[in-house]
Coordinates of C-alpha atoms in Angstrom, one line a residue:
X1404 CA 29.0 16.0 19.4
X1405 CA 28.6 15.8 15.5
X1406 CA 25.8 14.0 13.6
X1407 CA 26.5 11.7 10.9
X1408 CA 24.7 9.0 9.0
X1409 CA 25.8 6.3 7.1
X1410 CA 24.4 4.4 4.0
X1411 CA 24.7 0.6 2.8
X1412 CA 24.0 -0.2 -0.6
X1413 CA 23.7 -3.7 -1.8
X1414 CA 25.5 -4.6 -5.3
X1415 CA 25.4 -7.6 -7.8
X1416 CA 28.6 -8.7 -9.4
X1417 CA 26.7 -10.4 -12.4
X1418 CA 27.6 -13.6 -13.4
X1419 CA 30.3 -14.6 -15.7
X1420 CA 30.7 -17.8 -17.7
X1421 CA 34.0 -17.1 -19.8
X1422 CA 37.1 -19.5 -19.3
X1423 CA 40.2 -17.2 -18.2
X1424 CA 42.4 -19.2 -20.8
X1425 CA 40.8 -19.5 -24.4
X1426 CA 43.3 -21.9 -25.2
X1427 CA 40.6 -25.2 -25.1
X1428 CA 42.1 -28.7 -23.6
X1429 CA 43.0 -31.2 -26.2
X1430 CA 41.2 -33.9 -27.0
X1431 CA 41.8 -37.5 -24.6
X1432 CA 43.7 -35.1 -21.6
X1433 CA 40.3 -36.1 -19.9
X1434 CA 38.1 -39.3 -20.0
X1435 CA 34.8 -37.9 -21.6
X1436 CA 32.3 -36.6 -19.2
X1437 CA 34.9 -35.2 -16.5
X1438 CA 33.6 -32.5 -14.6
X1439 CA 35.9 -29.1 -15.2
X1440 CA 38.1 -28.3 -12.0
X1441 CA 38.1 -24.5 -12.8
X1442 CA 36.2 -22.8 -10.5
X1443 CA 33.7 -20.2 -12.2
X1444 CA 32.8 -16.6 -11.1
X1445 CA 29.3 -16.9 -9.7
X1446 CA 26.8 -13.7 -9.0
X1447 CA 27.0 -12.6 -5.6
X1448 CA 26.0 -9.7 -3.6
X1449 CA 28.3 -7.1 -1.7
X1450 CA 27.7 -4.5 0.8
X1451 CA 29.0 -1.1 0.1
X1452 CA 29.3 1.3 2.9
X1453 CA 30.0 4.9 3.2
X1454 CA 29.3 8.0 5.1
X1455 CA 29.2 12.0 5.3
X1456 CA 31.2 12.5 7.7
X1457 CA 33.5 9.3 8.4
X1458 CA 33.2 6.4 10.5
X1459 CA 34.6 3.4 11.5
X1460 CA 32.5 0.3 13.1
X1461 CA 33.2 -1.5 16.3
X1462 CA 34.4 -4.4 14.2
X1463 CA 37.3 -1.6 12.5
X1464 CA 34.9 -2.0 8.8
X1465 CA 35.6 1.5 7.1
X1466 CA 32.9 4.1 5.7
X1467 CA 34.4 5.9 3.8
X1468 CA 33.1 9.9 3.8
X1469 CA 32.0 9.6 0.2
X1470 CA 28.2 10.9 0.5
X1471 CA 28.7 14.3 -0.5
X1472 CA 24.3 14.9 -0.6
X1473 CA 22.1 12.5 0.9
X1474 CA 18.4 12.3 0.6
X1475 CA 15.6 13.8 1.2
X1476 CA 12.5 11.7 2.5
X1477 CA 8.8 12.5 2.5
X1478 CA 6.6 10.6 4.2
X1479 CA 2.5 11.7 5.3
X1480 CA -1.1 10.7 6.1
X1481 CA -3.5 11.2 4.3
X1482 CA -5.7 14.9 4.6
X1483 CA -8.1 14.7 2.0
X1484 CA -11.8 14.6 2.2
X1485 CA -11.8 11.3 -0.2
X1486 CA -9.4 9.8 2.4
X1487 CA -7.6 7.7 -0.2
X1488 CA -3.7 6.8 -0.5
X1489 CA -0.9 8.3 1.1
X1490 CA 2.1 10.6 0.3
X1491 CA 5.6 9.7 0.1
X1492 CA 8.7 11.1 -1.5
X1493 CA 12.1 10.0 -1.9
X1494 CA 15.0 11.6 -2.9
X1495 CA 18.6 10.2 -4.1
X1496 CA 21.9 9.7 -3.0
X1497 CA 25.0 11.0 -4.4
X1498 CA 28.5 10.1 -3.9
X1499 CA 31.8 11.7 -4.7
X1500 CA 33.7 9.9 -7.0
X1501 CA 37.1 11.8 -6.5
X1502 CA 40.1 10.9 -9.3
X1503 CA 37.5 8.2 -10.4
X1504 CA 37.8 5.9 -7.4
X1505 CA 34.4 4.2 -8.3
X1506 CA 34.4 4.0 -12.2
X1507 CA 35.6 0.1 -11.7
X1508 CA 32.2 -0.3 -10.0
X1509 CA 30.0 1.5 -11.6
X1510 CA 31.2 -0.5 -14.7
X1511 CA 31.0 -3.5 -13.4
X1512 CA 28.7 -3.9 -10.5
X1513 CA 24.5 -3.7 -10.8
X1514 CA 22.9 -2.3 -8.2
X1515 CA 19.0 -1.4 -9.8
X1516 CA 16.5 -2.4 -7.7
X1517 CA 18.7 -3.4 -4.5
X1518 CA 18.3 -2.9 -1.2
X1519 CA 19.5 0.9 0.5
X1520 CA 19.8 1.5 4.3
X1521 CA 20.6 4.9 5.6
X1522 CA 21.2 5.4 9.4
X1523 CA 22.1 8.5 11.4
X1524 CA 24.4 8.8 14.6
X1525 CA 26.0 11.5 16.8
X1526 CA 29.6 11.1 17.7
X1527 CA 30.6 11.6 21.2
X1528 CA 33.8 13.9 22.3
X1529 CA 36.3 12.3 24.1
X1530 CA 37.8 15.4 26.0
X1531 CA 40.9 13.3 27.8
X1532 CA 42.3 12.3 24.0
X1533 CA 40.5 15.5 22.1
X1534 CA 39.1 13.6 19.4
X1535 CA 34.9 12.3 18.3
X1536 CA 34.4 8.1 19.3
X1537 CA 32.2 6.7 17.1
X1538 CA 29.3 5.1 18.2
X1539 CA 28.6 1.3 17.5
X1540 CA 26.4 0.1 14.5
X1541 CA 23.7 -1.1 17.0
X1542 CA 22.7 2.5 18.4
X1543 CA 22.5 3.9 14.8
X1544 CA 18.4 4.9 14.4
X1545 CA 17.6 3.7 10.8
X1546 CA 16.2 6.8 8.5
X1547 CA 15.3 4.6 5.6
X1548 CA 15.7 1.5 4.1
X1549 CA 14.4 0.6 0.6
X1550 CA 15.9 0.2 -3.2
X1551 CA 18.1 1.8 -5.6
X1552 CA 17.9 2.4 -9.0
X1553 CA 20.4 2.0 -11.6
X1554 CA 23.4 4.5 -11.1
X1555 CA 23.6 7.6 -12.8
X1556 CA 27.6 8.6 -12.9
X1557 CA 28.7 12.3 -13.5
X1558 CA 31.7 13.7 -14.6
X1559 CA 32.9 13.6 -10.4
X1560 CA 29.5 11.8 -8.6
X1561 CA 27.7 9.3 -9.0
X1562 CA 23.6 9.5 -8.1
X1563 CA 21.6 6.7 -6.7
X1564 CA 17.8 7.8 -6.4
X1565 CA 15.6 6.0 -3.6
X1566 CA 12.6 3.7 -4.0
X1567 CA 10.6 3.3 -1.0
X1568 CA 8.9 -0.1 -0.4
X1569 CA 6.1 1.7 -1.7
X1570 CA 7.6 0.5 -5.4
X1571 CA 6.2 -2.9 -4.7
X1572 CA 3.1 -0.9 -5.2
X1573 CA 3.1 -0.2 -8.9
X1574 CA 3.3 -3.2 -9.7
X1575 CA 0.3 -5.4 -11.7
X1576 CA -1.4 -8.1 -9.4
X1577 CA -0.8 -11.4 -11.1
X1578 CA -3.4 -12.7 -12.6
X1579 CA -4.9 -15.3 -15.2
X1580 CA -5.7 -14.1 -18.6
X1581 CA -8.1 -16.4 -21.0
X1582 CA -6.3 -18.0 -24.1
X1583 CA -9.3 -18.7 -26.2
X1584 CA -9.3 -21.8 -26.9
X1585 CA -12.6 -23.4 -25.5
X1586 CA -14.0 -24.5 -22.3
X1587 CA -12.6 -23.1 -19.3
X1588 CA -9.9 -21.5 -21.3
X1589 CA -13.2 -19.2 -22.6
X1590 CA -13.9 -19.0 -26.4
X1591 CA -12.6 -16.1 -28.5
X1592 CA -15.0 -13.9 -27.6
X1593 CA -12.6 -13.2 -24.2
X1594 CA -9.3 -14.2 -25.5
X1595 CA -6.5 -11.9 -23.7
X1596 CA -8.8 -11.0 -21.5
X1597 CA -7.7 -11.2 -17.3
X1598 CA -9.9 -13.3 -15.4
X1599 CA -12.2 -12.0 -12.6
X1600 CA -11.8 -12.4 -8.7
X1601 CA -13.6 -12.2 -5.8
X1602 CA -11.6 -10.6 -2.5
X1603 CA -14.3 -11.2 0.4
X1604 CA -18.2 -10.7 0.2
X1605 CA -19.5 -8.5 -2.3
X1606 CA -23.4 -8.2 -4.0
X1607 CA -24.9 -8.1 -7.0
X1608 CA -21.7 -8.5 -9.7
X1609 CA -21.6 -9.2 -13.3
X1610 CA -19.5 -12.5 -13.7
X1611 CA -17.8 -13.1 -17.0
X1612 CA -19.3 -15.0 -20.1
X1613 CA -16.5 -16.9 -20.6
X1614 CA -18.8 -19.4 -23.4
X1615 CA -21.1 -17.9 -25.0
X1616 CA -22.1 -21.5 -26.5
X1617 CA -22.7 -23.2 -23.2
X1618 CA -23.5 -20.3 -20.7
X1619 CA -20.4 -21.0 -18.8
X1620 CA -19.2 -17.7 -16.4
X1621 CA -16.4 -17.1 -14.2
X1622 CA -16.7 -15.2 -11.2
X1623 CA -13.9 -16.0 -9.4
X1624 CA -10.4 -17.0 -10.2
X1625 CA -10.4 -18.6 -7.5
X1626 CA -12.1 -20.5 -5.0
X1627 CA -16.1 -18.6 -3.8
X1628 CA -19.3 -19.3 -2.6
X1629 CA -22.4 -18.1 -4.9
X1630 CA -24.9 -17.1 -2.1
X1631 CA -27.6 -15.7 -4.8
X1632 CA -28.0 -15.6 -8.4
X1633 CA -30.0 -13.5 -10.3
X1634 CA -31.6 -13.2 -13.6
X1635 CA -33.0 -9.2 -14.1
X1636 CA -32.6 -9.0 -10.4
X1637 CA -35.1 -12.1 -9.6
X1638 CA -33.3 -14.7 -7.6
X1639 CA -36.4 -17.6 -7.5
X1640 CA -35.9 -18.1 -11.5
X1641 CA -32.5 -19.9 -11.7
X1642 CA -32.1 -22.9 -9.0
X1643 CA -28.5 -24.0 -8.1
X1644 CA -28.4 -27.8 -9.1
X1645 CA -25.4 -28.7 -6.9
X1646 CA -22.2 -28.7 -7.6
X1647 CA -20.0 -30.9 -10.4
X1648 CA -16.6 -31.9 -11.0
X1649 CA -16.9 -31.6 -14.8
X1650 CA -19.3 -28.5 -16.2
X1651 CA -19.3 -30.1 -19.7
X1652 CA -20.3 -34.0 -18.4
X1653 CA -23.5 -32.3 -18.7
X1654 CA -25.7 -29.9 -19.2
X1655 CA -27.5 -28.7 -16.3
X1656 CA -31.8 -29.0 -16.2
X1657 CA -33.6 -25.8 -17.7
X1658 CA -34.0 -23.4 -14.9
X1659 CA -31.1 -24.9 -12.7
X1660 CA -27.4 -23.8 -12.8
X1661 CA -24.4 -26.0 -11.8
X1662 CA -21.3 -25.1 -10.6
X1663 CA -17.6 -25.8 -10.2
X1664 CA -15.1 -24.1 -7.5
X1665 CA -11.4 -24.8 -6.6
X1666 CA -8.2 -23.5 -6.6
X1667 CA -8.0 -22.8 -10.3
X1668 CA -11.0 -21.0 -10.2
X1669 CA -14.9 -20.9 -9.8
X1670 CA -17.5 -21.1 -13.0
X1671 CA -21.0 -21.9 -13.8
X1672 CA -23.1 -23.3 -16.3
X1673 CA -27.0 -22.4 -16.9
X1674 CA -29.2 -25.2 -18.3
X1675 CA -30.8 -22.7 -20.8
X1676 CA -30.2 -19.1 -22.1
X1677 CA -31.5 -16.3 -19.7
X1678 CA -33.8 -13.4 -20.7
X1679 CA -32.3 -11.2 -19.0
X1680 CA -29.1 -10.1 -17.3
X1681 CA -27.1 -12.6 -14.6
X1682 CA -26.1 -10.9 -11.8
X1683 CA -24.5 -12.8 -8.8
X1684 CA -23.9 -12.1 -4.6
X1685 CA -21.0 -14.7 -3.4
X1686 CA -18.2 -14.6 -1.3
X1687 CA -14.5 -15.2 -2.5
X1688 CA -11.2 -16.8 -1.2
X1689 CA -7.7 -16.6 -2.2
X1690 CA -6.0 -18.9 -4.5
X1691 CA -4.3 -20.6 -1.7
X1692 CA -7.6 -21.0 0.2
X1693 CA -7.1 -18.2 3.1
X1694 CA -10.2 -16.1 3.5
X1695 CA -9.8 -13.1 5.7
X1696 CA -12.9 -11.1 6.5
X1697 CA -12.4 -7.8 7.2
X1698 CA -11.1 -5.3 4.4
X1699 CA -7.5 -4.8 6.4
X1700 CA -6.3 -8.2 6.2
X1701 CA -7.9 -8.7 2.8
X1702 CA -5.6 -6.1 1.6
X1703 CA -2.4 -7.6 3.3
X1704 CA -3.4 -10.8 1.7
X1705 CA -3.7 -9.2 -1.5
X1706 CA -0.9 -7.9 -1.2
X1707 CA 0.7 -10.3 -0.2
X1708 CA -0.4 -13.2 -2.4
X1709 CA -1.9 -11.4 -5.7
X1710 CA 1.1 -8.7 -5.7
X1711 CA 3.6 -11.4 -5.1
X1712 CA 4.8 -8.6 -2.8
X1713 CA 7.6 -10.5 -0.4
X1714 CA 6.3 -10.9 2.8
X1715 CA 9.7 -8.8 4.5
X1716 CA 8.1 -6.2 3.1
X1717 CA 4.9 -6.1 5.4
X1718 CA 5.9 -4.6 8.5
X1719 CA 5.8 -6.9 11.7
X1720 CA 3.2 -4.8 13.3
X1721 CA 0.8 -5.6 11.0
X1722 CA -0.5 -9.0 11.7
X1723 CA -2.5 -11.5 9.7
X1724 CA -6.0 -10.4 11.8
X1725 CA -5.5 -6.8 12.3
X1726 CA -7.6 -4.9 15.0
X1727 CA -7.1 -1.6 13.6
X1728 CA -9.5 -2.3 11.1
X1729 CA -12.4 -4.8 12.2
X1730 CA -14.8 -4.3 9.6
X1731 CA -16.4 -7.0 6.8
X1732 CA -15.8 -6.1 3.6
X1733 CA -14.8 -7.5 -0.1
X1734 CA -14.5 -6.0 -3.6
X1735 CA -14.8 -7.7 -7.3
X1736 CA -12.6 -6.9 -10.2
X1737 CA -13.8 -8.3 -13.0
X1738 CA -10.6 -8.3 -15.1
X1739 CA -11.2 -5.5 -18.1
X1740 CA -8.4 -3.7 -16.8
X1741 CA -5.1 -4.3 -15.2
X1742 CA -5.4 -3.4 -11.3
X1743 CA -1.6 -2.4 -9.5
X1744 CA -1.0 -2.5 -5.8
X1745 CA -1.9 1.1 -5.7
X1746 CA -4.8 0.5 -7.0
X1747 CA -6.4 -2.2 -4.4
X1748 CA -5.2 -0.1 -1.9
X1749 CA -6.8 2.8 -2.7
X1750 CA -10.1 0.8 -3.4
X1751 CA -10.1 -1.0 0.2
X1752 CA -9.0 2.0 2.2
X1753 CA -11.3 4.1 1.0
X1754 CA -12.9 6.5 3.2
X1755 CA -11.6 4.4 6.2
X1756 CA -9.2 6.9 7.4
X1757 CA -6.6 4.9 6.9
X1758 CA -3.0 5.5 5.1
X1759 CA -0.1 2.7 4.0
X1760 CA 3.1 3.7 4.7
X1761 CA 6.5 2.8 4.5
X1762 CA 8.0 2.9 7.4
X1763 CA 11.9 4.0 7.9
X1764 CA 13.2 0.4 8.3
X1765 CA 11.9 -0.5 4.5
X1766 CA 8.2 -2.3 5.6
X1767 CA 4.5 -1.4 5.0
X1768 CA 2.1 -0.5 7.7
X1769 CA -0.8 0.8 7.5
X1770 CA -1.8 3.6 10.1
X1771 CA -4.7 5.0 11.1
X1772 CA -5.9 9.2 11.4
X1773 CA -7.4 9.2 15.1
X1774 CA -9.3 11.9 16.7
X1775 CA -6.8 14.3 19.0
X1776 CA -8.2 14.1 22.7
X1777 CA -6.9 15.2 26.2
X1778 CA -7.5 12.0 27.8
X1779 CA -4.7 9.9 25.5
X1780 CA -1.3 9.3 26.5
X1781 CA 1.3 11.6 24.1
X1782 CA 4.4 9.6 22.7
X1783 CA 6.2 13.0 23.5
X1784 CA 5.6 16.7 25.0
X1785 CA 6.8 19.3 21.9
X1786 CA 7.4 22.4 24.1
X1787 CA 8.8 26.0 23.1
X1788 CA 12.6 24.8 24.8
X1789 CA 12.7 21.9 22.0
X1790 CA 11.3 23.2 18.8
X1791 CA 13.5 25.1 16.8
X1792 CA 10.5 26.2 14.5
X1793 CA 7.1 26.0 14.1
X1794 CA 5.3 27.9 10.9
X1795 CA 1.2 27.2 9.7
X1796 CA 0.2 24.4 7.2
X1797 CA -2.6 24.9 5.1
X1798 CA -5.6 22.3 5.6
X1799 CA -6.6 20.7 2.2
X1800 CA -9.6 22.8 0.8
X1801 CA -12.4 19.9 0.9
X1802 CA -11.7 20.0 5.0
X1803 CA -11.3 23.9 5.5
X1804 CA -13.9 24.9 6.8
X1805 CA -15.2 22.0 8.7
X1806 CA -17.0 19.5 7.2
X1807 CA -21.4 19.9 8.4
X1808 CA -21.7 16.0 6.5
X1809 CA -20.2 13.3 5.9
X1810 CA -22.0 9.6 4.2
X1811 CA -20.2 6.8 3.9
X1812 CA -21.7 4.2 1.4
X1813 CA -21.6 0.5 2.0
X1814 CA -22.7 -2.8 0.5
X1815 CA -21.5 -1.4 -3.1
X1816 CA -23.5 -2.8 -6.0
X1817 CA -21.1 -3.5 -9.0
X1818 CA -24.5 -3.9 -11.1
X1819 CA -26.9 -0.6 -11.4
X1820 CA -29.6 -2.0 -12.9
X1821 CA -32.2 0.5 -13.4
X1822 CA -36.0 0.1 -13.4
X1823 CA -37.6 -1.0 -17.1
X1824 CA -37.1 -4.1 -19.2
X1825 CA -33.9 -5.2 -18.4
X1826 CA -35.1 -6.2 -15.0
X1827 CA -37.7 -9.7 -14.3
X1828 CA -41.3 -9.0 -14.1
X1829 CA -40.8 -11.0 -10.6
X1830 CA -38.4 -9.0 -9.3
X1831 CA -38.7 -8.2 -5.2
X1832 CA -39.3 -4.2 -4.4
X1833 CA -36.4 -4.5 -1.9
X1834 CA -34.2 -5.9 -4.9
X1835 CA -35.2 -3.4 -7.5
X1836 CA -34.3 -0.4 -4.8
X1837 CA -31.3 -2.0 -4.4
X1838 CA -29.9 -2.8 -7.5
X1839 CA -30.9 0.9 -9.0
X1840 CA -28.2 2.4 -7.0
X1841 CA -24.5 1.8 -6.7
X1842 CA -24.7 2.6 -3.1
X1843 CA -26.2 3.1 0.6
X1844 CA -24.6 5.6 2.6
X1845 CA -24.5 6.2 6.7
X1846 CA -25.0 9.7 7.8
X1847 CA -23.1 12.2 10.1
X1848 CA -24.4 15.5 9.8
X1849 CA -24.0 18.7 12.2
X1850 CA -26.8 21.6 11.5
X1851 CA -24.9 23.7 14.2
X1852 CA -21.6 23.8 11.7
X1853 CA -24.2 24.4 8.9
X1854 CA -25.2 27.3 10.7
X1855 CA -22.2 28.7 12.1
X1856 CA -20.3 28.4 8.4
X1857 CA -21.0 30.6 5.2
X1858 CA -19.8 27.5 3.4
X1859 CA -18.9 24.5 4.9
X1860 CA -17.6 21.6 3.2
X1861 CA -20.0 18.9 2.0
X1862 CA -17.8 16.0 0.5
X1863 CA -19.1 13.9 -1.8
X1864 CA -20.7 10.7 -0.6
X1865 CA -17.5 8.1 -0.4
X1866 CA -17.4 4.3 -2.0
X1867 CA -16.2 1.7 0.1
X1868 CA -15.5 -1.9 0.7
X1869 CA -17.6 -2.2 4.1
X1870 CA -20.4 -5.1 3.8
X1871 CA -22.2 -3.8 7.1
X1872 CA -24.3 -0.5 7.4
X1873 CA -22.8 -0.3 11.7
X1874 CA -19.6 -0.2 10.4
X1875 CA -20.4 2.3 7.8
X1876 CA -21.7 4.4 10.5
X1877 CA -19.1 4.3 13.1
X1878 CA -16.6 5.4 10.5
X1879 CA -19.5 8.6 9.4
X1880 CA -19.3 9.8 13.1
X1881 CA -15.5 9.0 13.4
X1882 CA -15.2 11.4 10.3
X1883 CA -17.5 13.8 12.2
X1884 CA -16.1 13.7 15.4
X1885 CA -12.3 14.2 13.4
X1886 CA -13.7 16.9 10.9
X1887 CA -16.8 18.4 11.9
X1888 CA -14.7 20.8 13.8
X1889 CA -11.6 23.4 13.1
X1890 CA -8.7 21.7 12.7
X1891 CA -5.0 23.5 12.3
X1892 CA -2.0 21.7 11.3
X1893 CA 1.7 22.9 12.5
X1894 CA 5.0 22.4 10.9
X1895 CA 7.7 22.3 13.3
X1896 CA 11.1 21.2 13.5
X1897 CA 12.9 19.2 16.3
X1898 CA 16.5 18.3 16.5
X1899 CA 17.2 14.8 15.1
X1900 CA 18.0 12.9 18.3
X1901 CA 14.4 13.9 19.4
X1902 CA 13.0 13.2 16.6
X1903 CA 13.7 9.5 16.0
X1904 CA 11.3 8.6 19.2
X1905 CA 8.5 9.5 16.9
X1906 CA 7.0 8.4 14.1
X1907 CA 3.6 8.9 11.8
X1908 CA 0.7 8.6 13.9
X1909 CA 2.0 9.0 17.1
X1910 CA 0.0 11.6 19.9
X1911 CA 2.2 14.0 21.6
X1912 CA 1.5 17.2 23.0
X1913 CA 2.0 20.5 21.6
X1914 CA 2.8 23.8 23.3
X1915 CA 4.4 26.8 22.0
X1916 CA 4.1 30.6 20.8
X1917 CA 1.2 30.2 18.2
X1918 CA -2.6 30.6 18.7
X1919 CA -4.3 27.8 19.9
X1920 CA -1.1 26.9 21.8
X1921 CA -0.3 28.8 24.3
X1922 CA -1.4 26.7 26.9
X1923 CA -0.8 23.1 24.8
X1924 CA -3.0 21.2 22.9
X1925 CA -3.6 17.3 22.0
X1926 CA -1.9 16.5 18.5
X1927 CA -1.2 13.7 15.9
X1928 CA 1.8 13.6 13.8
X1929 CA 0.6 13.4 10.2
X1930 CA 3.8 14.2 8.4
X1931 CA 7.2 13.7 8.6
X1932 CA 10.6 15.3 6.4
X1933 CA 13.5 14.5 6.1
X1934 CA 16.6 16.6 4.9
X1935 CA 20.1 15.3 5.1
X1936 CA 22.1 18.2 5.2
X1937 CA 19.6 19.8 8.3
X1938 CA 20.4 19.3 11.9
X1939 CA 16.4 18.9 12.1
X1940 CA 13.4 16.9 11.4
X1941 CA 10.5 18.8 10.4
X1942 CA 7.2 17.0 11.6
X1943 CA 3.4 18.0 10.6
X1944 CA 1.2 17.9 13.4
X1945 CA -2.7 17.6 13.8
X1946 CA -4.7 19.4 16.4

């Protein structure tokens, strides 16, 4: 039996608007204001289909053996003390374009930024005929699915390269920006400038002086709560007066503040100029009005909803309320820079342990590290008869040696305001601790690994998005149960029909000639790669 795989790429034929005869009707053949009978060539998308080796479908559709170098395909976890992002790699496609077969496409056909699917398949020997069946369409295991870019023809190829539906990630969250002229619009003091937002609960942030006339500030663009406001730190000085459907109907009493919240965004107005700086705690909603809780489905709607990302591209598996993740959360971006999709998710996965990945079908999931144990049920057994090799990774540096501590900040202030005159003579001893820091950690620390190491790692202390200091903590000991200990990570390579039963973050079982095991040991697959022209898949495994 023979292993093939087969790619679909999905082309535009843009579309056209010129008349095939340029000879024009004269005038009075038709009554004025007849519709035209010609039918006009409209964009539409085909499927191209070709293959490495050959094959034929169940329903007799041709691919053509045209793929003369596939891909190659990265995909990982993250292993990194700061616990942020995630790898991934993709590689490119390239056809042969033998006696320029293809030039008519490539000349007239647009395929940048459409989808790609690549499968793979073994052919089965008929030994009464001699000859290789192919298999149908449904058994094919998908190896990737994603977008193309633009085509890139040689003299005899023609190259596609890959984007994974990690691309959607680049992109700039959509988001309001002030014009300038007045009011709500904010004066010119904050022309061009993007307007803030809230994503969840978050303390002590700096909103926006959007007029500097009227003491009107955005927080949010859209709808929040305001659950404290301070001036210098001191929340007794300012009292909310209630909120109003028009800010400028009137100005609020000294020492009050009124407010406005909807859709379109939410803003306040103080009845008199503070002293000294406004700093506000609230909690914020989407645009739409959803308002998940905990970071993880914060980040899907983000992504979602502020990325515009289309929602075939967030893998079934990860639903709206998410239990991988079930901790309260938020983060503020006050709109002084432009924030992509990589951005928010590296700022509410961080130090989580948690890594968003596209998976092979073309989706996003987001997968967590776990701790390795005996008692768990592997998703396969990787024994000495199945691996074909097995060679030493090298552990990132910041968790080689072990880790001795690990503290894991929560509640983040987005205001350090530190002791002196900028903060109110009033000001509560619990609120002037807390504001002249940017963060409180949880603490997991080992003074056996301390003692047993010349130099064990010490990571820095890492900012998240958790609101709660429990859920701060659980995710310290996690961190110390996972990397206050050696851990080793093997690359080793498995024939292709095994290895499309697993996938990133699966446990399975490893056993083979290397220390450590001999007599098998608990593991988590943490990498993956993928190279067309190899009989194999090389995984990286965790133990």
């Amino acid at each position: 039996m023979s292993v093939f795989r087969t790619v679909e790429l999905d082309i535009v034929r843009p579309a056209t608007v010129a008349e095939t005869d340029d000879t024009p009707p004269g005038h009075g053949v038709l009554p004025y204001g007849t519709l035209s009978r010609d039918a006009q060539a409209v964009e539409f998308v085909e499927t191209l289909r070709f293959s490495d080796a050959g094959y034929v479908d169940q329903n007799n559709l041709p691919y053509p053996p045209y793929v003369s170098d596939a891909f190659e395909i990265d995909r990982g976890l993250t292993l990194l003390a700061d616990a942020l992002g995630g790898s991934r790699s993709f590689g490119s496609i390239t056809l042969s374009n033998p006696s320029g077969v293809l030039d008519s496409m490539v000349l007239t056909r647009v395929n940048d930024h459409l989808p790609v699917r690549i499968f793979a398949g073994r052919k089965s020997h008929d030994a009464a005929r001699g000859l290789e069946v192919d298999p149908p369409t449904g058994v094919l295991n998908p190896v990737f699915a994603g977008l193309g870019k633009n085509w890139q023809p040689g003299r005899r190829t023609i190259t596609i390269d890959l984007l994974g539906a990690s691309w959607w990630l680049e992109s700039s969250m959509v988001v309001g920006t002030y014009g300038g002229s007045g009011k709500l619009d904010g004066d010119s003091n904050v022309a061009g400038r993007n307007m803030p937002r809230i994503r969840g609960t978050v303390r002590n942030i700096t909103p926006v002086l959007i007029d500097s006339v009227n003491y009107v500030y955005q927080i949010s663009d859209g709808p929040a709560v305001i659950s404290a406001l301070y001036e210098g730190g001191y929340a007794g000085g300012i009292q909310s007066a209630g909120s109003v459907a028009d800010l400028y109907a009137a100005s609020p009493a000294p020492g009050t503040y009124t407010y406005t919240s909807s859709a379109s965004g939410t803003f306040f107005r103080l009845g008199t100029k503070p002293v000294y700086a406004i700093t506000v705690d609230a909690t914020g909603s989407f645009r739409s009005g959803k308002a998940p809780v905990n970071i993880l489905d914060i980040l899907r709607q983000v992504l979602f909803e502020d990325l515009a990302m289309p929602a075939a591209y967030l893998d079934p598996g990860w639903p709206a309320l998410s239990p991988l993740a079930p901790w309260p959360g938020g983060w503020y971006w006050d709109g002084s820079e432009a924030i992509t999709g990589s951005d928010a998710v590296t700022t509410l996965l961080s130090g989580l342990g948690i890594t968003l990945v596209p998976t092979r079908t073309g989706t996003l999931l987001p997968v967590a590290l776990s701790v390795p144990e005996r008692s768990g049920t592997p998703k396969a057994s990787l024994s000495a008869d199945l691996i074909t090799e097995i060679q030493p990774v090298t552990l990132d540096a910041s968790l080689d040696p072990p880790t001795w501590r690990w503290r894991i900040g929560w509640q983040h202030n987005f205001t350090v305001q530190e002791a002196g005159s900028t903060l109110h003579p009033q000001i509560p001893a619990e609120q002037q601790s807390f504001a002249a820091q940017s963060d409180r950690n949880a603490v997991w620390y080992s003074q056996d690994i301390k003692a047993k190491w010349r130099l064990p790692n010490d990571p820095t202390p890492l900012v998240t998005a958790l609101s709660r200091q429990q859920d701060a903590q659980e995710i310290a000991n996690w961190h110390g149960a996972l990397w206050g200990t050696r851990r080793r990570v093997w690359s080793i390579s498995i024939p292709q029909d095994r290895a499309w039963q697993l996938d990133l973050g699966n446990p399975v079982w490893l056993s083979g000639p290397a220390p450590g095991l001999t007599s098998g040991a608990p593991g988590m697959v943490v990498g993956e790669q993928i190279r067309s022209a190899d009989s194999v898949v090389t995984f990286r495994i965790l133990v």
